[in-house]
């Protein structure tokens, strides 16, 4: 999944590891089920390292073993 394909607010819990303010957006490094994920959020988020946020895929797509998109 790409960072912009992770929706916040619903879904499974993840923990915020790092918050990176980049001007027009903020990137979050999350710990989710023993995996590190990056997502994009509002530039003015109040989230901090150690906070918990719920995430779910937004418009996900799958690929097969060769890397071809599966519809």
GROMACS .gro file of C-alpha atoms in nm:
model
   71
    1UNK     CA    1   0.000   0.000   0.000
    2UNK     CA    2   0.106   0.353  -0.066
    3UNK     CA    3   0.097   0.606   0.221
    4UNK     CA    4  -0.205   0.784   0.074
    5UNK     CA    5  -0.399   0.455   0.060
    6UNK     CA    6  -0.419   0.420   0.438
    7UNK     CA    7  -0.730   0.575   0.590
    8UNK     CA    8  -0.731   0.686   0.953
    9UNK     CA    9  -1.018   0.672   1.199
   10UNK     CA   10  -1.157   0.322   1.144
   11UNK     CA   11  -1.003  -0.023   1.143
   12UNK     CA   12  -0.722  -0.179   1.343
   13UNK     CA   13  -0.506  -0.008   1.603
   14UNK     CA   14  -0.151   0.097   1.527
   15UNK     CA   15   0.105   0.295   1.727
   16UNK     CA   16   0.264   0.618   1.607
   17UNK     CA   17   0.643   0.582   1.606
   18UNK     CA   18   0.740   0.913   1.440
   19UNK     CA   19   0.563   1.227   1.315
   20UNK     CA   20   0.724   1.418   1.025
   21UNK     CA   21   0.577   1.761   0.943
   22UNK     CA   22   0.643   1.839   0.576
   23UNK     CA   23   0.459   2.167   0.521
   24UNK     CA   24   0.138   2.078   0.336
   25UNK     CA   25   0.114   1.730   0.491
   26UNK     CA   26   0.242   1.522   0.778
   27UNK     CA   27   0.374   1.168   0.745
   28UNK     CA   28   0.331   0.918   1.022
   29UNK     CA   29   0.556   0.618   1.074
   30UNK     CA   30   0.333   0.356   1.235
   31UNK     CA   31   0.389   0.021   1.402
   32UNK     CA   32   0.113  -0.212   1.283
   33UNK     CA   33   0.115  -0.583   1.371
   34UNK     CA   34   0.496  -0.598   1.383
   35UNK     CA   35   0.527  -0.403   1.055
   36UNK     CA   36   0.633  -0.045   0.993
   37UNK     CA   37   0.395   0.158   0.774
   38UNK     CA   38   0.400   0.517   0.654
   39UNK     CA   39   0.080   0.713   0.605
   40UNK     CA   40  -0.007   1.072   0.518
   41UNK     CA   41  -0.225   1.285   0.742
   42UNK     CA   42  -0.336   1.646   0.787
   43UNK     CA   43  -0.054   1.899   0.813
   44UNK     CA   44  -0.195   2.021   1.146
   45UNK     CA   45  -0.238   1.686   1.318
   46UNK     CA   46  -0.206   1.673   1.695
   47UNK     CA   47  -0.075   1.314   1.687
   48UNK     CA   48   0.256   1.247   1.864
   49UNK     CA   49   0.492   0.953   1.901
   50UNK     CA   50   0.335   0.689   2.125
   51UNK     CA   51  -0.024   0.777   2.031
   52UNK     CA   52  -0.262   0.511   1.901
   53UNK     CA   53  -0.449   0.557   1.573
   54UNK     CA   54  -0.692   0.326   1.390
   55UNK     CA   55  -0.614   0.254   1.024
   56UNK     CA   56  -0.772   0.070   0.732
   57UNK     CA   57  -0.691   0.039   0.361
   58UNK     CA   58  -0.856   0.294   0.131
   59UNK     CA   59  -0.910   0.171  -0.225
   60UNK     CA   60  -0.662  -0.117  -0.192
   61UNK     CA   61  -0.543  -0.323  -0.487
   62UNK     CA   62  -0.361  -0.654  -0.499
   63UNK     CA   63  -0.076  -0.788  -0.710
   64UNK     CA   64   0.014  -1.144  -0.797
   65UNK     CA   65   0.360  -1.300  -0.748
   66UNK     CA   66   0.485  -1.150  -1.076
   67UNK     CA   67   0.381  -0.798  -0.969
   68UNK     CA   68   0.083  -0.772  -1.206
   69UNK     CA   69  -0.223  -0.601  -1.065
   70UNK     CA   70  -0.510  -0.837  -0.978
   71UNK     CA   71  -0.856  -0.687  -1.039
   0.00000   0.00000   0.00000
